[in-house]
């Protein structure tokens, strides 16, 4: 029986199964294929009529596969250097992977970086095939046990299927929780650098058109990640296995409250910093990427300061939008509400400066129904009352040029998870925020998961343009991640994700998120405190009407 494959505007007829590679050719810039909106490896055999598209690292789905392939290459090279080296991958500064050596008799240094680079180059030149193996889960577990991958063995206990996957390459076996390129010869773009106490690995990024971005150190962000890892490791919840163990051994109440206490500690620290410098601080600026929990955080911080005898007031940046007909336009000709130039910067700076001087000010109120500002409340504050502002541009000094830096206390908020599937497979921080957004948009905005996924690329573009560059130099970075939340989110998100049909262009993303969530044991959300940052996404927040 013949079938037709549409590729590059042409239709090709076949009478027997054919590999993608045999159709698209040996182009090493290709990473994977999209076949009727399903992500497939280039070695995939096509046996029915379909539409075929090849993807490079400029595509988000392909970039993830390439990044997983880079991790496989690094792991294999380290194994060839010394099979006894134990290590852990995590996502780190400058959109890179951090390699941490775990066993004390080995050390990351410049010498190891050179040896690792040379071995990776050798493997790339050798162009060794990467072969996917799907077999009985017990056989996979046995192989990983032989290799000393005990963390992978423990994780497989939570896999619901009776089969599992691994990849073989020149006698080496591993699995990176994603598809792979066809051979080591495809993994040509990567950079290594010694970054004490480990090694930083850079790889191509889709938002950089498939190129490796310039390395930019971010010590503030790096310290936050280190603190997150230290806490997760100390409490035994730095892996999915550890989270499930905590859930089952300690129960919902203890586990949830342990995580919430971590947030309480951070609020107390911020409160101390502000209280100790309250004679100087007049403006508290809060910003972070989408689904970081900014609104609840601002309310919690207000309560924290009230408990210290301070009387903060909140002003919303949303009330300073320009009329819609004066907003800048995006590349599609639509109002670009993510742009800082969509705000009346001059009016905002003038209002804040007058308030700090002790004057009474009539604040604006933006009416989103008519698309313009109307008169708002009149406000006058005392000299000891700090002003809290929260929004995407709150940390940008363009908003408040009249206010000296020493009068601003800047807080960057984002979920900074340092959680791994296993030592070789870190969890994406972006995926965590996307899950939060999917659940929140459905709960409060009547949006389907498909609606959220449609707008997510635009949200991410705005984050890279307006947010990330402002996180360095802040006075405090608040880690809004709560380790229990993925166990709770499973119940909310799986239902929404499974509604996305296979013919949707967002099916690959939905499929990947489902693969992640299925490893978590579910957790009942009833014991999540009403003032938790997480309530902003699942509902039941005591700040819902504030």
XYZ file of C-alpha atoms in Angstrom:
546
model
C 0.000 0.000 0.000
C 1.513 3.350 -1.025
C 1.538 6.557 1.017
C 2.500 10.184 0.379
C 4.863 12.381 2.401
C 4.616 16.154 1.938
C 7.988 17.826 2.474
C 9.237 21.257 1.381
C 6.222 21.794 -0.822
C 6.693 18.509 -2.657
C 4.814 15.230 -2.439
C 6.765 12.006 -2.470
C 5.182 8.579 -2.812
C 6.484 5.476 -1.022
C 5.453 1.826 -0.978
C 7.337 0.759 2.158
C 8.347 2.394 5.455
C 10.996 5.087 5.070
C 13.158 6.885 7.630
C 12.962 10.646 7.947
C 16.705 10.837 7.232
C 16.215 9.115 3.885
C 13.817 11.888 2.884
C 15.501 15.002 4.312
C 19.118 14.023 3.709
C 22.237 14.254 5.867
C 22.026 17.879 6.993
C 23.680 18.171 10.408
C 21.761 21.352 11.191
C 18.573 19.289 11.419
C 17.749 18.134 14.939
C 14.363 16.440 14.723
C 11.187 16.304 12.669
C 7.606 17.349 13.141
C 5.230 14.856 11.549
C 1.588 15.901 11.689
C 2.441 17.985 14.785
C 4.191 15.097 16.549
C 7.869 15.538 17.349
C 9.837 12.616 15.960
C 13.490 11.695 15.767
C 15.241 11.857 12.429
C 15.560 8.064 12.581
C 11.774 7.656 12.827
C 10.187 5.379 10.219
C 7.201 6.830 8.342
C 4.627 4.300 7.198
C 1.556 6.408 6.354
C 0.684 9.610 4.540
C 1.741 12.708 6.454
C 3.201 16.195 6.342
C 6.877 16.391 7.291
C 8.783 19.386 8.643
C 12.391 19.421 9.843
C 13.408 21.511 12.860
C 16.690 23.174 13.793
C 17.887 24.709 17.067
C 16.055 27.912 16.174
C 12.867 26.009 17.066
C 11.975 25.593 20.751
C 11.129 21.871 20.519
C 14.327 21.094 18.630
C 16.449 23.110 21.050
C 15.264 20.973 23.958
C 16.233 17.796 22.110
C 19.624 19.236 21.224
C 20.208 20.286 24.839
C 19.347 16.779 26.051
C 21.726 15.364 23.437
C 24.499 17.665 24.705
C 23.946 16.353 28.233
C 24.161 12.788 26.911
C 27.431 13.611 25.144
C 28.914 15.163 28.297
C 27.799 12.207 30.421
C 29.290 9.710 27.965
C 32.562 11.627 27.747
C 32.850 11.761 31.548
C 32.159 8.038 31.734
C 34.949 7.395 29.226
C 37.346 9.578 31.232
C 36.500 7.817 34.502
C 33.396 5.628 35.047
C 33.539 6.372 38.773
C 32.849 10.101 38.389
C 29.422 10.944 39.816
C 27.873 14.208 38.733
C 24.719 16.276 38.600
C 23.351 18.614 35.933
C 21.315 21.706 36.801
C 20.191 24.790 34.909
C 22.135 27.873 35.856
C 23.146 31.408 34.923
C 23.327 32.638 31.327
C 20.869 29.958 30.183
C 23.539 27.288 30.715
C 23.865 23.847 32.282
C 25.964 23.534 35.428
C 27.925 20.314 35.940
C 28.651 19.533 39.576
C 30.985 16.699 40.588
C 29.398 14.766 43.456
C 32.042 12.339 44.701
C 34.773 13.860 46.832
C 37.735 12.103 45.198
C 37.195 14.041 41.951
C 37.366 17.779 41.396
C 36.157 20.069 38.643
C 39.075 22.155 37.365
C 40.605 23.500 34.157
C 42.383 20.211 33.559
C 39.093 18.288 33.628
C 37.499 20.862 31.308
C 40.279 20.305 28.738
C 40.015 16.533 29.015
C 36.231 16.638 28.759
C 36.333 18.934 25.728
C 38.852 16.702 23.950
C 36.800 13.572 24.594
C 33.597 15.257 23.428
C 35.365 16.381 20.245
C 36.549 12.807 19.683
C 33.035 11.425 20.111
C 31.576 14.016 17.726
C 34.192 13.171 15.086
C 33.523 9.446 15.545
C 29.844 10.089 14.666
C 28.549 7.190 16.778
C 24.821 6.335 16.365
C 22.463 7.014 19.252
C 20.000 4.119 19.376
C 16.715 4.304 21.229
C 15.787 1.162 23.164
C 12.294 0.553 24.501
C 12.025 -2.537 26.677
C 10.673 -3.981 29.908
C 11.100 -1.521 32.769
C 12.856 -4.180 34.878
C 15.539 -4.616 32.215
C 16.123 -0.876 32.059
C 16.305 -0.742 35.844
C 18.853 -3.568 35.892
C 21.057 -1.844 33.329
C 20.993 1.424 35.285
C 21.802 -0.467 38.482
C 24.858 -1.983 36.766
C 25.995 1.501 35.757
C 25.569 2.844 39.286
C 22.651 5.105 38.325
C 20.795 4.396 41.559
C 18.827 7.649 41.329
C 17.391 6.559 37.965
C 16.465 3.182 39.414
C 14.547 4.844 42.245
C 12.710 7.159 39.851
C 11.578 4.276 37.640
C 9.542 2.990 40.596
C 7.160 5.914 39.980
C 6.823 5.341 36.246
C 3.261 4.119 35.550
C 4.145 2.225 32.336
C 5.587 -1.284 32.291
C 8.140 -0.297 29.670
C 10.892 2.309 29.756
C 13.482 3.835 27.440
C 17.212 4.257 27.287
C 19.743 5.154 24.582
C 22.794 3.135 23.591
C 25.816 4.830 22.054
C 29.047 2.903 21.490
C 28.283 0.595 24.412
C 27.246 3.442 26.741
C 23.683 3.570 28.117
C 21.757 6.519 29.563
C 18.447 8.352 29.281
C 17.881 12.116 29.247
C 14.063 12.222 29.350
C 13.828 13.428 25.783
C 14.441 12.342 22.233
C 17.940 12.391 20.753
C 19.710 13.402 17.573
C 20.692 10.454 15.318
C 24.391 10.369 16.224
C 27.150 12.160 18.113
C 28.175 13.842 14.855
C 25.108 16.072 15.121
C 26.213 17.547 18.474
C 28.699 20.067 17.165
C 27.677 23.247 18.993
C 28.558 23.567 22.674
C 30.969 25.437 24.929
C 32.590 24.454 28.202
C 34.105 26.706 30.830
C 35.406 26.161 34.319
C 32.985 27.868 36.696
C 34.008 27.057 40.249
C 33.105 24.733 41.798
C 31.872 23.059 38.580
C 31.737 23.306 34.808
C 29.365 25.465 32.788
C 27.990 24.024 29.536
C 26.466 26.337 26.951
C 24.301 25.199 24.056
C 22.276 26.806 21.228
C 19.092 28.628 22.209
C 15.968 29.039 20.100
C 15.514 32.636 21.251
C 19.013 33.335 19.851
C 18.075 31.890 16.447
C 19.810 28.614 17.183
C 23.124 30.136 18.264
C 24.941 29.942 21.599
C 24.376 33.215 23.476
C 27.225 35.256 24.878
C 28.009 34.116 28.422
C 26.850 36.659 30.978
C 27.617 36.038 34.601
C 24.812 36.730 37.057
C 26.106 36.433 40.637
C 22.837 37.534 42.271
C 20.854 34.920 40.350
C 23.581 32.333 40.925
C 23.519 32.813 44.688
C 19.744 32.347 44.672
C 20.061 29.064 42.782
C 22.774 27.889 45.157
C 20.601 28.682 48.163
C 17.653 26.848 46.584
C 19.794 23.775 45.942
C 21.295 23.837 49.444
C 17.826 23.894 51.045
C 16.369 21.243 48.728
C 19.368 18.974 49.264
C 19.338 19.420 53.057
C 15.634 18.539 53.247
C 15.933 15.659 50.768
C 13.599 17.149 48.147
C 16.064 17.890 45.340
C 14.663 15.068 43.176
C 11.206 13.777 42.280
C 11.984 10.630 44.262
C 12.765 12.749 47.317
C 9.570 14.772 46.903
C 7.448 11.630 46.620
C 9.196 10.123 49.633
C 8.518 13.241 51.676
C 4.881 13.218 50.580
C 4.370 9.610 51.595
C 6.421 9.534 54.809
C 5.434 12.875 56.342
C 2.020 13.494 54.811
C 0.422 16.560 53.284
C 0.308 18.786 56.363
C 3.962 18.468 57.395
C 5.325 18.621 53.852
C 3.282 21.655 52.828
C 4.077 23.528 56.032
C 7.782 22.742 55.747
C 7.834 24.361 52.311
C 5.727 27.309 53.411
C 8.123 27.910 56.298
C 10.893 28.430 53.730
C 8.811 31.282 52.315
C 8.151 32.645 55.798
C 11.896 32.805 56.409
C 12.394 34.822 53.240
C 9.633 37.283 54.169
C 11.256 37.757 57.576
C 14.627 38.405 55.922
C 13.169 41.029 53.587
C 11.322 42.601 56.513
C 14.580 42.885 58.468
C 16.402 44.486 55.550
C 13.681 47.067 54.958
C 13.103 47.839 58.640
C 16.822 48.336 59.263
C 17.032 50.878 56.438
C 13.575 52.411 56.600
C 14.998 55.912 57.081
C 16.281 55.716 53.494
C 13.804 53.417 51.735
C 10.780 55.124 50.210
C 10.010 52.853 47.279
C 9.782 49.047 47.259
C 9.935 47.791 43.659
C 8.786 44.247 42.839
C 9.119 42.545 39.449
C 9.552 39.102 37.983
C 8.562 36.957 35.009
C 5.068 35.667 34.338
C 3.514 33.391 36.974
C 6.055 34.203 39.654
C 3.412 35.054 42.256
C 4.049 38.814 42.303
C 0.551 39.835 43.429
C 0.385 37.551 46.464
C 3.995 38.327 47.301
C 3.247 42.063 47.377
C 0.308 41.454 49.729
C 2.355 39.168 51.983
C 5.165 41.725 52.116
C 2.679 44.441 53.032
C 1.487 42.341 55.984
C 5.090 41.610 56.998
C 5.857 45.332 57.125
C 2.609 46.121 58.946
C 3.645 43.643 61.653
C 6.790 45.750 62.137
C 4.876 48.998 62.654
C 5.405 50.205 59.103
C 2.453 51.316 56.992
C 3.170 50.611 53.332
C 0.796 51.596 50.535
C 0.520 49.938 47.112
C 0.354 51.591 43.707
C -0.310 49.612 40.551
C 1.707 50.247 37.409
C -1.290 49.008 35.419
C -3.059 52.300 36.160
C -0.412 54.168 34.178
C -1.053 52.601 30.781
C -1.277 55.076 27.942
C -4.584 55.215 26.036
C -4.694 52.294 23.613
C -4.396 54.572 20.575
C -1.072 55.896 21.913
C 0.489 52.528 22.770
C 3.472 51.305 20.742
C 2.680 48.512 18.307
C 4.277 45.076 18.113
C 5.449 43.386 14.909
C 1.867 42.276 14.210
C 0.532 45.828 14.434
C -1.221 45.216 17.767
C -0.806 47.316 20.957
C 2.346 46.108 22.711
C 1.247 46.118 26.353
C 4.510 44.408 27.396
C 6.581 47.433 26.368
C 7.677 49.953 28.963
C 6.703 52.623 26.440
C 3.065 51.538 26.844
C 3.200 53.264 30.251
C 3.066 56.967 31.017
C 6.553 57.066 32.530
C 6.618 60.814 33.023
C 3.334 60.863 34.966
C 4.307 57.898 37.140
C 7.662 59.406 38.062
C 5.993 62.759 38.818
C 3.322 61.161 41.055
C 5.859 59.081 43.020
C 8.193 62.039 43.519
C 5.324 64.246 44.764
C 4.125 61.560 47.175
C 7.609 61.151 48.613
C 7.810 64.941 49.056
C 4.643 64.747 51.189
C 2.176 66.215 48.702
C -1.380 65.002 48.120
C -1.680 63.372 44.707
C -4.673 62.283 42.660
C -3.658 58.939 41.186
C -5.033 57.709 37.871
C -7.143 54.586 37.421
C -6.960 52.734 34.131
C -10.337 51.577 32.852
C -9.605 48.525 30.734
C -13.123 48.492 29.283
C -12.790 51.907 27.650
C -9.029 51.662 27.190
C -7.961 54.870 28.918
C -7.285 56.434 32.324
C -9.920 57.979 34.573
C -9.461 59.880 37.886
C -8.562 57.588 40.793
C -8.045 57.951 44.534
C -6.387 60.889 46.242
C -3.399 59.907 48.370
C -0.990 61.530 50.794
C 1.599 59.563 52.735
C 3.742 60.144 55.805
C 7.525 60.276 55.689
C 7.801 56.787 57.212
C 5.384 55.113 54.754
C 7.087 53.127 51.991
C 5.369 52.781 48.611
C 5.097 49.289 47.094
C 4.988 49.085 43.307
C 4.655 45.780 41.468
C 4.751 45.053 37.769
C 6.817 43.905 34.837
C 8.786 47.188 34.717
C 8.980 47.971 38.431
C 12.747 47.366 38.583
C 13.506 49.472 35.527
C 15.004 52.786 36.606
C 13.410 54.448 33.579
C 10.159 54.381 35.565
C 11.522 56.476 38.443
C 14.437 58.644 37.294
C 13.630 61.265 39.968
C 14.082 58.800 42.843
C 17.669 58.164 44.043
C 18.791 54.518 44.003
C 19.342 54.453 47.787
C 15.643 55.212 48.287
C 14.613 52.146 46.271
C 14.500 48.613 47.642
C 14.388 46.259 44.659
C 12.949 42.743 44.879
C 13.123 40.237 42.040
C 10.686 37.339 42.401
C 10.670 34.066 40.454
C 10.366 30.337 41.165
C 13.972 29.138 41.374
C 13.571 25.369 41.489
C 16.654 23.201 41.771
C 14.762 19.959 41.308
C 15.883 17.048 39.151
C 14.228 13.967 37.718
C 17.557 12.330 38.520
C 21.150 13.566 38.621
C 21.394 13.788 34.840
C 18.003 15.409 34.181
C 17.231 18.843 35.662
C 13.728 20.264 35.650
C 13.017 23.361 33.587
C 12.125 26.515 35.541
C 10.214 27.760 32.507
C 8.067 24.619 32.438
C 7.159 25.203 36.076
C 5.965 28.740 35.372
C 4.092 27.583 32.285
C 2.197 24.999 34.352
C 1.332 27.682 36.904
C 0.076 29.920 34.107
C -2.025 27.164 32.497
C -3.737 26.372 35.789
C -4.250 30.031 36.763
C -5.577 31.109 33.366
C -8.139 28.305 33.455
C -9.146 28.967 37.063
C -9.542 32.746 36.821
C -9.622 33.794 33.176
C -11.641 31.048 31.551
C -8.747 30.225 29.222
C -7.975 26.738 27.990
C -4.477 25.279 28.106
C -4.392 25.815 24.357
C -5.100 29.536 24.816
C -2.225 29.853 27.271
C 0.184 27.927 25.052
C -0.748 30.153 22.110
C 0.293 33.290 23.982
C 3.307 31.818 25.833
C 5.930 32.607 23.115
C 4.892 36.269 23.237
C 5.115 36.267 27.038
C 8.605 34.748 26.894
C 9.725 37.293 24.332
C 8.642 40.108 26.652
C 10.499 38.528 29.572
C 13.780 38.404 27.684
C 13.333 41.972 26.539
C 12.146 43.645 29.731
C 12.720 41.521 32.830
C 15.777 39.297 32.980
C 18.360 42.054 32.558
C 16.962 43.830 35.622
C 17.362 40.993 38.114
C 21.068 41.618 38.756
C 21.804 44.311 41.301
C 18.532 43.869 43.153
C 18.445 44.040 46.944
C 16.706 40.674 47.353
C 15.731 37.748 45.139
C 12.652 35.955 46.444
C 12.398 32.310 45.427
C 8.649 31.757 45.024
C 8.941 28.020 44.274
C 7.234 25.680 46.729
C 8.543 22.145 46.392
C 5.146 20.554 47.000
C 3.417 22.494 44.233
C 4.041 20.093 41.333
C 2.485 17.292 43.374
C -0.593 19.486 43.838
C -0.544 20.875 40.305
C -0.706 17.384 38.813
C -4.437 17.141 39.566
C -5.198 20.517 37.972
C -2.856 20.449 34.983
C -3.150 16.895 33.654
C -6.835 17.284 32.855
C -6.198 20.514 30.929
C -3.182 19.180 29.042
C -4.859 15.951 27.956
C -7.585 18.025 26.271
C -5.071 19.272 23.680
C -5.556 17.218 20.528
C -2.768 15.523 18.608
C -3.349 17.764 15.593
C -2.581 20.902 17.627
C 0.798 22.581 17.032
C 1.138 22.704 20.842
C 0.699 18.963 21.303
C 4.489 18.345 21.608
C 4.692 20.773 24.534
C 1.602 19.308 26.213
C 2.965 15.796 25.768
C 6.271 16.774 27.387
C 4.589 18.395 30.385
C 2.422 15.313 30.867
C 5.530 13.111 30.819
C 6.971 15.221 33.618
C 3.892 15.335 35.837
C 3.189 11.612 35.722
C 6.183 10.859 37.955
C 4.801 12.878 40.865
C 2.577 11.336 43.510
C -0.525 13.502 43.882
C -0.965 15.710 46.930
C -4.217 17.097 48.347
C -4.340 20.894 48.130
C -6.760 21.466 51.026
C -3.898 22.112 53.463
C -2.276 24.811 51.347
C -2.592 28.002 53.475
C -4.969 30.639 52.157
C -2.148 33.228 52.125
C 0.253 30.983 50.198
C 1.821 32.356 47.015
C 0.663 29.119 45.383
C -3.005 29.978 46.044
C -2.623 32.660 43.379
C -2.683 29.845 40.810
C -5.041 27.203 42.179
C -7.574 29.496 43.885
C -8.699 29.994 47.465
C -6.405 32.937 48.210
C -7.409 35.230 51.053
C -6.052 38.071 48.904
C -8.358 37.373 45.966
C -10.422 40.519 46.538
C -7.643 42.744 47.892
